[in-house]
């Protein structure tokens, strides 16, 4: 009789343990990022803050940050940096842009960033995905060197799959060799 109920009970407990605790619709990763265990809004995380002169919970800060980000960085194109052909090192000009982004992140301590790495259309899909990842990681490392917690920065590589400009030629390709920072 007990064994008749043990298997269904074990299955229910297993499914409950694997359920999405952060409400994101994705896996519960347990990292220190947004909504993860110990992250902003997660178990043991920070639910509100007045650090950096911006108060409110994470959702309020995110809404305010996205609005300010678009006005300040998105409109001027400083939400992205550019790279040379087959390069992933952060140039001196790009470092200035990233310093401004780091200051923004310090103003909004509960907001995380996704850093999108991109490449131009030349090269294989696999090569460009790897190059986009290296570009994103370079940005992440530079921002971390300025005091931004690495756990707030997620890198996603799109390789050549999401071009900013279409066509052929160096002027078009140069616009696609980029890393774009997006508050999340």
Tab-separated table of N, CA and C in Angstrom:
chain	number	residue	atom	x	y	z
A	1	UNK	N	0.820	-1.192	0.000
A	1	UNK	CA	0.000	0.000	0.000
A	1	UNK	C	0.868	1.262	0.000
A	2	UNK	N	1.911	1.288	0.822
A	2	UNK	CA	2.785	2.450	0.883
A	2	UNK	C	3.506	2.640	-0.435
A	3	UNK	N	3.977	1.564	-1.040
A	3	UNK	CA	4.714	1.689	-2.298
A	3	UNK	C	3.813	2.189	-3.422
A	4	UNK	N	2.529	1.992	-3.309
A	4	UNK	CA	1.571	2.457	-4.304
A	4	UNK	C	1.546	3.993	-4.367
A	5	UNK	N	1.776	4.649	-3.234
A	5	UNK	CA	1.764	6.104	-3.172
A	5	UNK	C	3.170	6.712	-3.201
A	6	UNK	N	4.170	5.931	-2.949
A	6	UNK	CA	5.537	6.452	-2.848
A	6	UNK	C	6.038	7.001	-4.179
A	7	UNK	N	5.836	6.297	-5.272
A	7	UNK	CA	6.330	6.750	-6.569
A	7	UNK	C	5.649	8.035	-7.027
A	8	UNK	N	4.305	8.121	-6.996
A	8	UNK	CA	3.686	9.399	-7.378
A	8	UNK	C	4.095	10.558	-6.466
A	9	UNK	N	4.232	10.303	-5.174
A	9	UNK	CA	4.652	11.345	-4.247
A	9	UNK	C	6.074	11.810	-4.563
A	10	UNK	N	6.958	10.879	-4.848
A	10	UNK	CA	8.343	11.226	-5.195
A	10	UNK	C	8.376	12.062	-6.477
A	11	UNK	N	7.543	11.719	-7.453
A	11	UNK	CA	7.499	12.476	-8.707
A	11	UNK	C	7.023	13.905	-8.466
A	12	UNK	N	5.993	14.065	-7.640
A	12	UNK	CA	5.474	15.394	-7.330
A	12	UNK	C	6.534	16.221	-6.606
A	13	UNK	N	7.220	15.630	-5.640
A	13	UNK	CA	8.260	16.341	-4.915
A	13	UNK	C	9.407	16.727	-5.842
A	14	UNK	N	9.779	15.842	-6.757
A	14	UNK	CA	10.848	16.140	-7.712
A	14	UNK	C	10.460	17.316	-8.605
A	15	UNK	N	9.262	17.317	-9.114
A	15	UNK	CA	8.796	18.397	-9.990
A	15	UNK	C	8.736	19.709	-9.213
A	16	UNK	N	8.264	19.659	-7.985
A	16	UNK	CA	8.192	20.877	-7.174
A	16	UNK	C	9.584	21.442	-6.901
A	17	UNK	N	10.539	20.575	-6.687
A	17	UNK	CA	11.905	21.029	-6.422
A	17	UNK	C	12.534	21.664	-7.650
A	18	UNK	N	12.113	21.252	-8.826
A	18	UNK	CA	12.676	21.773	-10.072
A	18	UNK	C	11.890	22.958	-10.621
A	19	UNK	N	10.838	23.371	-9.945
A	19	UNK	CA	9.994	24.437	-10.483
A	19	UNK	C	10.727	25.758	-10.532
A	20	UNK	N	10.228	26.661	-11.345
A	20	UNK	CA	10.812	27.987	-11.558
A	20	UNK	C	10.522	28.870	-10.360
A	21	UNK	N	11.535	29.099	-9.524
A	21	UNK	CA	11.358	29.889	-8.316
A	21	UNK	C	11.415	31.382	-8.571
A	22	UNK	N	12.012	31.802	-9.692
A	22	UNK	CA	12.187	33.231	-9.913
A	22	UNK	C	11.121	33.838	-10.803
A	23	UNK	N	10.190	33.049	-11.297
A	23	UNK	CA	9.084	33.584	-12.072
A	23	UNK	C	9.483	34.091	-13.442
A	24	UNK	N	10.659	33.730	-13.919
A	24	UNK	CA	11.129	34.251	-15.197
A	24	UNK	C	10.678	33.401	-16.371
A	25	UNK	N	10.152	32.235	-16.087
A	25	UNK	CA	9.765	31.349	-17.172
A	25	UNK	C	10.924	30.481	-17.616
A	26	UNK	N	12.112	30.744	-17.115
A	26	UNK	CA	13.291	29.973	-17.459
A	26	UNK	C	13.704	29.128	-16.280
A	27	UNK	N	14.835	28.470	-16.397
A	27	UNK	CA	15.283	27.616	-15.310
A	27	UNK	C	15.711	28.429	-14.102
A	28	UNK	N	15.571	27.857	-12.942
A	28	UNK	CA	16.062	28.497	-11.728
A	28	UNK	C	17.537	28.159	-11.636
A	29	UNK	N	18.398	29.094	-11.976
A	29	UNK	CA	19.813	28.803	-12.114
A	29	UNK	C	20.567	28.836	-10.808
A	30	UNK	N	20.096	29.620	-9.852
A	30	UNK	CA	20.784	29.703	-8.576
A	30	UNK	C	22.015	30.587	-8.623
A	31	UNK	N	22.263	31.273	-9.735
A	31	UNK	CA	23.406	32.175	-9.756
A	31	UNK	C	23.019	33.475	-9.080
A	32	UNK	N	23.967	34.349	-8.934
A	32	UNK	CA	23.719	35.586	-8.205
A	32	UNK	C	23.165	36.679	-9.099
A	33	UNK	N	22.659	36.323	-10.253
A	33	UNK	CA	22.087	37.315	-11.160
A	33	UNK	C	20.682	37.687	-10.754
A	34	UNK	N	19.982	38.370	-11.619
A	34	UNK	CA	18.647	38.865	-11.321
A	34	UNK	C	17.710	37.729	-10.991
A	35	UNK	N	17.091	37.784	-9.836
A	35	UNK	CA	16.095	36.808	-9.459
A	35	UNK	C	16.666	35.486	-9.005
A	36	UNK	N	17.950	35.230	-9.187
A	36	UNK	CA	18.556	33.985	-8.750
A	36	UNK	C	18.754	34.008	-7.247
A	37	UNK	N	19.108	32.875	-6.684
A	37	UNK	CA	19.313	32.791	-5.266
A	37	UNK	C	20.403	33.760	-4.848
A	38	UNK	N	20.099	34.628	-3.929
A	38	UNK	CA	21.061	35.603	-3.457
A	38	UNK	C	21.165	36.819	-4.344
A	39	UNK	N	20.472	36.835	-5.457
A	39	UNK	CA	20.538	37.977	-6.366
A	39	UNK	C	19.477	39.000	-6.028
A	40	UNK	N	19.403	40.024	-6.826
A	40	UNK	CA	18.436	41.077	-6.594
A	40	UNK	C	17.030	40.509	-6.653
A	41	UNK	N	16.297	40.615	-5.586
A	41	UNK	CA	14.933	40.123	-5.546
A	41	UNK	C	14.838	38.637	-5.282
A	42	UNK	N	15.948	37.924	-5.177
A	42	UNK	CA	15.938	36.492	-4.922
A	42	UNK	C	15.990	36.224	-3.432
A	43	UNK	N	16.075	34.956	-3.081
A	43	UNK	CA	16.139	34.586	-1.687
A	43	UNK	C	17.394	35.170	-1.064
A	44	UNK	N	17.249	35.923	-0.017
A	44	UNK	CA	18.380	36.542	0.628
A	44	UNK	C	18.889	37.765	-0.111
A	45	UNK	N	18.215	38.159	-1.179
A	45	UNK	CA	18.660	39.291	-1.985
A	45	UNK	C	18.147	40.605	-1.436
A	46	UNK	N	18.394	41.641	-2.176
A	46	UNK	CA	18.004	42.987	-1.791
A	46	UNK	C	16.661	43.289	-2.437
A	47	UNK	N	15.694	43.738	-1.668
A	47	UNK	CA	14.387	44.037	-2.247
A	47	UNK	C	14.211	45.521	-2.522
A	48	UNK	N	14.960	46.371	-1.846
A	48	UNK	CA	14.891	47.796	-2.126
A	48	UNK	C	16.240	48.414	-1.800
A	49	UNK	N	16.452	49.588	-2.347
A	49	UNK	CA	17.747	50.208	-2.148
A	49	UNK	C	17.651	51.708	-2.347
A	50	UNK	N	18.541	52.405	-1.693
A	50	UNK	CA	18.709	53.829	-1.954
A	50	UNK	C	20.145	54.102	-2.365
A	51	UNK	N	20.879	53.064	-2.735
A	51	UNK	CA	22.259	53.223	-3.173
A	51	UNK	C	22.300	54.035	-4.454
A	52	UNK	N	23.315	54.842	-4.603
A	52	UNK	CA	23.503	55.593	-5.837
A	52	UNK	C	22.479	56.687	-6.044
A	53	UNK	N	21.678	57.003	-5.052
A	53	UNK	CA	20.714	58.077	-5.178
A	53	UNK	C	19.410	57.670	-5.826
A	54	UNK	N	19.233	56.414	-6.175
A	54	UNK	CA	18.001	55.943	-6.795
A	54	UNK	C	17.363	54.963	-5.830
A	55	UNK	N	16.111	55.238	-5.445
A	55	UNK	CA	15.451	54.363	-4.492
A	55	UNK	C	14.375	53.550	-5.190
A	56	UNK	N	13.865	52.564	-4.470
A	56	UNK	CA	12.789	51.734	-4.988
A	56	UNK	C	13.218	50.290	-5.114
A	57	UNK	N	12.238	49.439	-5.391
A	57	UNK	CA	12.554	48.035	-5.564
A	57	UNK	C	13.121	47.800	-6.967
A	58	UNK	N	13.476	46.583	-7.257
A	58	UNK	CA	14.125	46.274	-8.527
A	58	UNK	C	13.260	46.648	-9.723
A	59	UNK	N	11.977	46.352	-9.684
A	59	UNK	CA	11.094	46.670	-10.814
A	59	UNK	C	11.018	48.175	-11.062
A	60	UNK	N	10.944	48.954	-9.972
A	60	UNK	CA	10.903	50.416	-10.112
A	60	UNK	C	12.224	50.943	-10.683
A	61	UNK	N	13.336	50.423	-10.143
A	61	UNK	CA	14.637	50.845	-10.655
A	61	UNK	C	14.805	50.453	-12.119
A	62	UNK	N	14.352	49.256	-12.479
A	62	UNK	CA	14.486	48.793	-13.860
A	62	UNK	C	13.707	49.694	-14.809
A	63	UNK	N	12.471	50.028	-14.449
A	63	UNK	CA	11.668	50.909	-15.307
A	63	UNK	C	12.334	52.269	-15.469
A	64	UNK	N	12.806	52.831	-14.362
A	64	UNK	CA	13.472	54.131	-14.415
A	64	UNK	C	14.781	54.024	-15.205
A	65	UNK	N	15.532	52.955	-14.978
A	65	UNK	CA	16.814	52.775	-15.656
A	65	UNK	C	16.628	52.606	-17.161
A	66	UNK	N	15.645	51.816	-17.577
A	66	UNK	CA	15.422	51.611	-19.009
A	66	UNK	C	15.055	52.911	-19.702
A	67	UNK	N	14.241	53.726	-19.046
A	67	UNK	CA	13.855	55.005	-19.617
A	67	UNK	C	15.069	55.927	-19.744
A	68	UNK	N	15.834	56.041	-18.665
A	68	UNK	CA	17.019	56.891	-18.697
A	68	UNK	C	18.068	56.352	-19.673
A	69	UNK	N	18.203	55.029	-19.718
A	69	UNK	CA	19.180	54.408	-20.629
A	69	UNK	C	18.865	54.777	-22.079
A	70	UNK	N	17.610	54.666	-22.436
A	70	UNK	CA	17.226	54.974	-23.821
A	70	UNK	C	17.480	56.445	-24.145
A	71	UNK	N	17.123	57.338	-23.220
A	71	UNK	CA	17.350	58.773	-23.448
A	71	UNK	C	18.837	59.104	-23.520
A	72	UNK	N	19.613	58.530	-22.620
A	72	UNK	CA	21.015	58.903	-22.496
A	72	UNK	C	21.926	58.132	-23.439
A	73	UNK	N	21.776	56.830	-23.486
A	73	UNK	CA	22.714	55.989	-24.234
A	73	UNK	C	22.148	55.521	-25.572
A	74	UNK	N	20.910	55.062	-25.578
A	74	UNK	CA	20.316	54.539	-26.803
A	74	UNK	C	20.202	55.581	-27.895
A	75	UNK	N	19.780	56.786	-27.525
A	75	UNK	CA	19.597	57.850	-28.515
A	75	UNK	C	20.923	58.317	-29.093
A	76	UNK	N	21.994	58.243	-28.307
A	76	UNK	CA	23.297	58.728	-28.779
A	76	UNK	C	24.167	57.617	-29.363
A	77	UNK	N	23.731	56.379	-29.265
A	77	UNK	CA	24.520	55.263	-29.780
A	77	UNK	C	25.619	54.809	-28.838
A	78	UNK	N	25.651	55.336	-27.608
A	78	UNK	CA	26.679	54.923	-26.662
A	78	UNK	C	26.244	53.713	-25.829
A	79	UNK	N	25.200	53.032	-26.287
A	79	UNK	CA	24.822	51.768	-25.677
A	79	UNK	C	25.639	50.630	-26.284
A	80	UNK	N	26.529	50.967	-27.212
A	80	UNK	CA	27.320	49.956	-27.923
A	80	UNK	C	28.743	50.450	-28.148
A	81	UNK	N	29.620	49.484	-28.302
A	81	UNK	CA	30.984	49.799	-28.709
A	81	UNK	C	31.297	48.954	-29.939
A	82	UNK	N	32.307	49.375	-30.679
A	82	UNK	CA	32.654	48.706	-31.934
A	82	UNK	C	34.051	48.112	-31.856
A	83	UNK	N	34.284	47.105	-32.689
A	83	UNK	CA	35.537	46.373	-32.713
A	83	UNK	C	36.086	46.328	-34.134
A	84	UNK	N	37.383	46.124	-34.227
A	84	UNK	CA	38.024	45.924	-35.523
A	84	UNK	C	37.753	44.508	-36.033
A	85	UNK	N	38.122	44.261	-37.249
A	85	UNK	CA	37.942	42.953	-37.882
A	85	UNK	C	38.652	41.876	-37.067
A	86	UNK	N	37.917	40.852	-36.699
A	86	UNK	CA	38.422	39.711	-35.929
A	86	UNK	C	39.028	40.122	-34.581
A	87	UNK	N	38.640	41.259	-34.039
A	87	UNK	CA	39.171	41.757	-32.777
A	87	UNK	C	38.125	41.669	-31.670
A	88	UNK	N	38.610	41.556	-30.447
A	88	UNK	CA	37.723	41.595	-29.291
A	88	UNK	C	38.317	42.390	-28.139
A	89	UNK	N	39.398	43.114	-28.400
A	89	UNK	CA	39.960	43.978	-27.370
A	89	UNK	C	39.199	45.302	-27.359
A	90	UNK	N	39.053	45.876	-26.172
A	90	UNK	CA	38.308	47.118	-25.995
A	90	UNK	C	39.255	48.294	-26.284
A	91	UNK	N	38.908	49.097	-27.276
A	91	UNK	CA	39.742	50.235	-27.677
A	91	UNK	C	39.650	51.362	-26.640
A	92	UNK	N	40.535	52.354	-26.767
A	92	UNK	CA	40.529	53.500	-25.845
A	92	UNK	C	39.212	54.265	-25.937
A	93	UNK	N	38.696	54.474	-27.152
A	93	UNK	CA	37.402	55.152	-27.298
A	93	UNK	C	36.288	54.356	-26.632
A	94	UNK	N	36.320	53.050	-26.830
A	94	UNK	CA	35.301	52.194	-26.235
A	94	UNK	C	35.397	52.203	-24.708
A	95	UNK	N	36.599	52.313	-24.178
A	95	UNK	CA	36.765	52.356	-22.729
A	95	UNK	C	36.055	53.559	-22.128
A	96	UNK	N	36.103	54.694	-22.808
A	96	UNK	CA	35.390	55.882	-22.320
A	96	UNK	C	33.886	55.634	-22.271
A	97	UNK	N	33.356	55.000	-23.307
A	97	UNK	CA	31.927	54.662	-23.335
A	97	UNK	C	31.587	53.713	-22.197
A	98	UNK	N	32.428	52.717	-21.981
A	98	UNK	CA	32.158	51.739	-20.927
A	98	UNK	C	32.281	52.359	-19.532
A	99	UNK	N	33.118	53.354	-19.371
A	99	UNK	CA	33.187	54.058	-18.081
A	99	UNK	C	31.858	54.749	-17.781
A	100	UNK	N	31.253	55.338	-18.805
A	100	UNK	CA	29.937	55.971	-18.629
A	100	UNK	C	28.887	54.912	-18.286
A	101	UNK	N	28.963	53.754	-18.937
A	101	UNK	CA	28.019	52.685	-18.641
A	101	UNK	C	28.204	52.173	-17.213
A	102	UNK	N	29.448	52.066	-16.759
A	102	UNK	CA	29.716	51.609	-15.390
A	102	UNK	C	29.130	52.586	-14.372
A	103	UNK	N	29.283	53.881	-14.630
A	103	UNK	CA	28.704	54.885	-13.728
A	103	UNK	C	27.182	54.738	-13.682
A	104	UNK	N	26.578	54.468	-14.811
A	104	UNK	CA	25.132	54.250	-14.871
A	104	UNK	C	24.755	53.036	-14.025
A	105	UNK	N	25.493	51.950	-14.164
A	105	UNK	CA	25.198	50.738	-13.402
A	105	UNK	C	25.375	50.958	-11.899
A	106	UNK	N	26.318	51.782	-11.521
A	106	UNK	CA	26.504	52.065	-10.101
A	106	UNK	C	25.361	52.923	-9.558
A	107	UNK	N	24.747	53.710	-10.411
A	107	UNK	CA	23.595	54.510	-10.009
A	107	UNK	C	22.363	53.632	-9.779
A	108	UNK	N	22.266	52.528	-10.511
A	108	UNK	CA	21.128	51.603	-10.420
A	108	UNK	C	21.619	50.237	-9.934
A	109	UNK	N	21.825	50.070	-8.642
A	109	UNK	CA	22.449	48.849	-8.118
A	109	UNK	C	21.602	47.583	-8.238
A	110	UNK	N	20.320	47.708	-8.498
A	110	UNK	CA	19.472	46.515	-8.620
A	110	UNK	C	19.201	46.133	-10.069
A	111	UNK	N	19.792	46.858	-11.006
A	111	UNK	CA	19.569	46.597	-12.426
A	111	UNK	C	20.741	45.789	-12.977
A	112	UNK	N	20.436	44.805	-13.777
A	112	UNK	CA	21.438	43.958	-14.418
A	112	UNK	C	21.558	44.341	-15.882
A	113	UNK	N	22.618	43.891	-16.516
A	113	UNK	CA	22.858	44.162	-17.931
A	113	UNK	C	23.007	42.862	-18.691
A	114	UNK	N	22.500	42.850	-19.899
A	114	UNK	CA	22.832	41.815	-20.865
A	114	UNK	C	23.765	42.474	-21.863
A	115	UNK	N	24.897	41.862	-22.089
A	115	UNK	CA	25.858	42.370	-23.058
A	115	UNK	C	25.781	41.457	-24.276
A	116	UNK	N	25.324	42.023	-25.378
A	116	UNK	CA	25.143	41.260	-26.619
A	116	UNK	C	26.391	41.401	-27.477
A	117	UNK	N	27.026	40.283	-27.805
A	117	UNK	CA	28.185	40.289	-28.683
A	117	UNK	C	27.759	39.976	-30.110
A	118	UNK	N	28.235	40.778	-31.063
A	118	UNK	CA	27.858	40.623	-32.474
A	118	UNK	C	29.095	40.580	-33.357
A	119	UNK	N	28.916	40.070	-34.567
A	119	UNK	CA	29.990	40.006	-35.555
A	119	UNK	C	29.421	40.359	-36.923
A	120	UNK	N	30.314	40.634	-37.887
A	120	UNK	CA	29.822	40.877	-39.243
A	120	UNK	C	29.562	39.536	-39.929
A	121	UNK	N	29.112	39.586	-41.153
A	121	UNK	CA	28.644	38.380	-41.845
A	121	UNK	C	29.754	37.461	-42.326
A	122	UNK	N	30.982	37.927	-42.333
A	122	UNK	CA	32.084	37.105	-42.829
A	122	UNK	C	32.464	36.059	-41.793
A	123	UNK	N	32.844	34.899	-42.237
A	123	UNK	CA	33.211	33.806	-41.345
A	123	UNK	C	32.050	32.861	-41.124
A	124	UNK	N	32.350	31.723	-40.536
A	124	UNK	CA	31.312	30.720	-40.291
A	124	UNK	C	30.428	31.146	-39.126
A	125	UNK	N	29.284	30.525	-39.041
A	125	UNK	CA	28.355	30.804	-37.943
A	125	UNK	C	29.029	30.532	-36.597
A	126	UNK	N	29.724	29.393	-36.500
A	126	UNK	CA	30.373	29.004	-35.251
A	126	UNK	C	31.476	29.994	-34.864
A	127	UNK	N	32.271	30.393	-35.851
A	127	UNK	CA	33.349	31.352	-35.576
A	127	UNK	C	32.770	32.671	-35.069
A	128	UNK	N	31.730	33.160	-35.732
A	128	UNK	CA	31.147	34.443	-35.349
A	128	UNK	C	30.447	34.385	-33.998
A	129	UNK	N	29.842	33.249	-33.662
A	129	UNK	CA	29.253	33.106	-32.323
A	129	UNK	C	30.344	33.157	-31.255
A	130	UNK	N	31.465	32.486	-31.511
A	130	UNK	CA	32.575	32.507	-30.561
A	130	UNK	C	33.173	33.912	-30.458
A	131	UNK	N	33.320	34.601	-31.591
A	131	UNK	CA	33.855	35.957	-31.590
A	131	UNK	C	32.918	36.908	-30.851
A	132	UNK	N	31.621	36.786	-31.083
A	132	UNK	CA	30.645	37.608	-30.361
A	132	UNK	C	30.723	37.368	-28.864
A	133	UNK	N	30.923	36.123	-28.462
A	133	UNK	CA	31.061	35.807	-27.044
A	133	UNK	C	32.326	36.444	-26.474
A	134	UNK	N	33.436	36.359	-27.189
A	134	UNK	CA	34.679	36.974	-26.708
A	134	UNK	C	34.521	38.489	-26.585
A	135	UNK	N	33.818	39.098	-27.524
A	135	UNK	CA	33.573	40.551	-27.440
A	135	UNK	C	32.733	40.881	-26.214
A	136	UNK	N	31.684	40.129	-25.996
A	136	UNK	CA	30.850	40.356	-24.815
A	136	UNK	C	31.617	40.137	-23.519
A	137	UNK	N	32.443	39.103	-23.485
A	137	UNK	CA	33.243	38.830	-22.288
A	137	UNK	C	34.253	39.946	-22.037
A	138	UNK	N	34.823	40.513	-23.094
A	138	UNK	CA	35.763	41.625	-22.940
A	138	UNK	C	35.073	42.824	-22.293
A	139	UNK	N	33.852	43.109	-22.732
A	139	UNK	CA	33.084	44.212	-22.143
A	139	UNK	C	32.769	43.893	-20.685
A	140	UNK	N	32.337	42.673	-20.427
A	140	UNK	CA	32.012	42.256	-19.060
A	140	UNK	C	33.227	42.415	-18.150
A	141	UNK	N	34.390	41.953	-18.595
A	141	UNK	CA	35.602	42.050	-17.789
A	141	UNK	C	35.995	43.509	-17.544
A	142	UNK	N	35.842	44.349	-18.557
A	142	UNK	CA	36.195	45.760	-18.381
A	142	UNK	C	35.255	46.426	-17.377
A	143	UNK	N	33.952	46.183	-17.498
A	143	UNK	CA	32.999	46.759	-16.547
A	143	UNK	C	33.272	46.250	-15.131
A	144	UNK	N	33.610	44.976	-15.008
A	144	UNK	CA	33.928	44.406	-13.696
A	144	UNK	C	35.183	45.065	-13.116
A	145	UNK	N	36.146	45.398	-13.977
A	145	UNK	CA	37.369	46.061	-13.491
A	145	UNK	C	37.070	47.464	-12.958
A	146	UNK	N	35.927	48.019	-13.331
A	146	UNK	CA	35.517	49.340	-12.846
A	146	UNK	C	34.616	49.244	-11.619
A	147	UNK	N	34.440	48.041	-11.090
A	147	UNK	CA	33.685	47.866	-9.855
A	147	UNK	C	32.269	47.356	-10.014
A	148	UNK	N	31.840	47.071	-11.241
A	148	UNK	CA	30.503	46.503	-11.446
A	148	UNK	C	30.584	45.010	-11.148
A	149	UNK	N	29.679	44.519	-10.328
A	149	UNK	CA	29.677	43.099	-9.984
A	149	UNK	C	29.445	42.270	-11.237
A	150	UNK	N	30.318	41.286	-11.447
A	150	UNK	CA	30.192	40.405	-12.598
A	150	UNK	C	28.875	39.650	-12.619
A	151	UNK	N	28.305	39.413	-11.450
A	151	UNK	CA	27.034	38.678	-11.374
A	151	UNK	C	25.873	39.483	-11.956
A	152	UNK	N	26.073	40.779	-12.159
A	152	UNK	CA	25.025	41.636	-12.733
A	152	UNK	C	25.120	41.688	-14.252
A	153	UNK	N	26.125	41.047	-14.816
A	153	UNK	CA	26.397	41.153	-16.247
A	153	UNK	C	26.303	39.783	-16.907
A	154	UNK	N	25.382	39.652	-17.829
A	154	UNK	CA	25.213	38.402	-18.576
A	154	UNK	C	25.630	38.642	-20.023
A	155	UNK	N	26.396	37.723	-20.578
A	155	UNK	CA	26.851	37.842	-21.966
A	155	UNK	C	26.050	36.891	-22.837
A	156	UNK	N	25.579	37.418	-23.965
A	156	UNK	CA	24.882	36.618	-24.976
A	156	UNK	C	25.533	36.920	-26.315
A	157	UNK	N	25.874	35.890	-27.059
A	157	UNK	CA	26.458	36.095	-28.383
A	157	UNK	C	25.416	35.821	-29.457
A	158	UNK	N	25.287	36.762	-30.380
A	158	UNK	CA	24.414	36.564	-31.525
A	158	UNK	C	25.217	36.328	-32.802
A	159	UNK	N	26.541	36.414	-32.716
A	159	UNK	CA	27.358	36.203	-33.900
A	159	UNK	C	26.924	37.129	-35.023
A	160	UNK	N	26.662	36.552	-36.183
A	160	UNK	CA	26.230	37.357	-37.327
A	160	UNK	C	24.719	37.318	-37.528
A	161	UNK	N	23.991	36.761	-36.566
A	161	UNK	CA	22.560	36.510	-36.721
A	161	UNK	C	21.670	37.741	-36.602
A	162	UNK	N	22.146	38.807	-35.982
A	162	UNK	CA	21.336	40.026	-35.794
A	162	UNK	C	22.122	41.261	-36.240
A	163	UNK	N	22.255	41.444	-37.519
A	163	UNK	CA	23.037	42.602	-37.991
A	163	UNK	C	22.336	43.927	-37.705
A	164	UNK	N	23.128	44.954	-37.392
A	164	UNK	CA	22.594	46.305	-37.210
A	164	UNK	C	22.398	46.970	-38.565
A	165	UNK	N	23.208	46.567	-39.534
A	165	UNK	CA	23.130	47.111	-40.890
A	165	UNK	C	23.217	45.955	-41.880
A	166	UNK	N	22.513	46.092	-42.984
A	166	UNK	CA	22.554	45.051	-44.011
A	166	UNK	C	23.243	45.588	-45.254
A	167	UNK	N	23.777	44.687	-46.010
A	167	UNK	CA	24.495	45.055	-47.219
A	167	UNK	C	25.900	44.495	-47.175
A	168	UNK	N	26.731	44.999	-48.053
A	168	UNK	CA	28.099	44.516	-48.140
A	168	UNK	C	29.050	45.701	-48.104
A	169	UNK	N	30.265	45.439	-47.746
A	169	UNK	CA	31.283	46.472	-47.724
A	169	UNK	C	31.709	46.820	-46.313
A	170	UNK	N	32.891	47.401	-46.197
A	170	UNK	CA	33.493	47.677	-44.893
A	170	UNK	C	32.631	48.579	-44.011
A	171	UNK	N	31.984	49.584	-44.581
A	171	UNK	CA	31.165	50.500	-43.778
A	171	UNK	C	30.012	49.754	-43.099
A	172	UNK	N	29.406	48.823	-43.806
A	172	UNK	CA	28.313	48.024	-43.234
A	172	UNK	C	28.868	47.037	-42.217
A	173	UNK	N	29.926	46.337	-42.575
A	173	UNK	CA	30.492	45.331	-41.669
A	173	UNK	C	30.955	45.960	-40.366
A	174	UNK	N	31.528	47.168	-40.424
A	174	UNK	CA	32.020	47.841	-39.221
A	174	UNK	C	30.886	48.108	-38.230
A	175	UNK	N	29.685	48.387	-38.723
A	175	UNK	CA	28.541	48.641	-37.840
A	175	UNK	C	28.066	47.368	-37.143
A	176	UNK	N	28.395	46.220	-37.709
A	176	UNK	CA	27.940	44.950	-37.147
A	176	UNK	C	28.933	44.330	-36.172
A	177	UNK	N	30.156	44.803	-36.141
A	177	UNK	CA	31.180	44.281	-35.210
A	177	UNK	C	31.059	45.089	-33.917
A	178	UNK	N	30.198	44.620	-33.011
A	178	UNK	CA	29.840	45.451	-31.874
A	178	UNK	C	29.472	44.605	-30.647
A	179	UNK	N	29.408	45.285	-29.523
A	179	UNK	CA	28.822	44.754	-28.291
A	179	UNK	C	27.828	45.788	-27.817
A	180	UNK	N	26.598	45.346	-27.536
A	180	UNK	CA	25.523	46.248	-27.121
A	180	UNK	C	25.130	45.896	-25.689
A	181	UNK	N	25.025	46.924	-24.849
A	181	UNK	CA	24.628	46.739	-23.454
A	181	UNK	C	23.153	47.089	-23.306
A	182	UNK	N	22.413	46.209	-22.634
A	182	UNK	CA	20.966	46.380	-22.486
A	182	UNK	C	20.588	46.153	-21.019
A	183	UNK	N	19.974	47.140	-20.365
A	183	UNK	CA	19.535	46.918	-18.974
A	183	UNK	C	18.378	45.936	-18.928
A	184	UNK	N	18.408	45.030	-17.953
A	184	UNK	CA	17.351	44.018	-17.771
A	184	UNK	C	17.008	43.900	-16.319
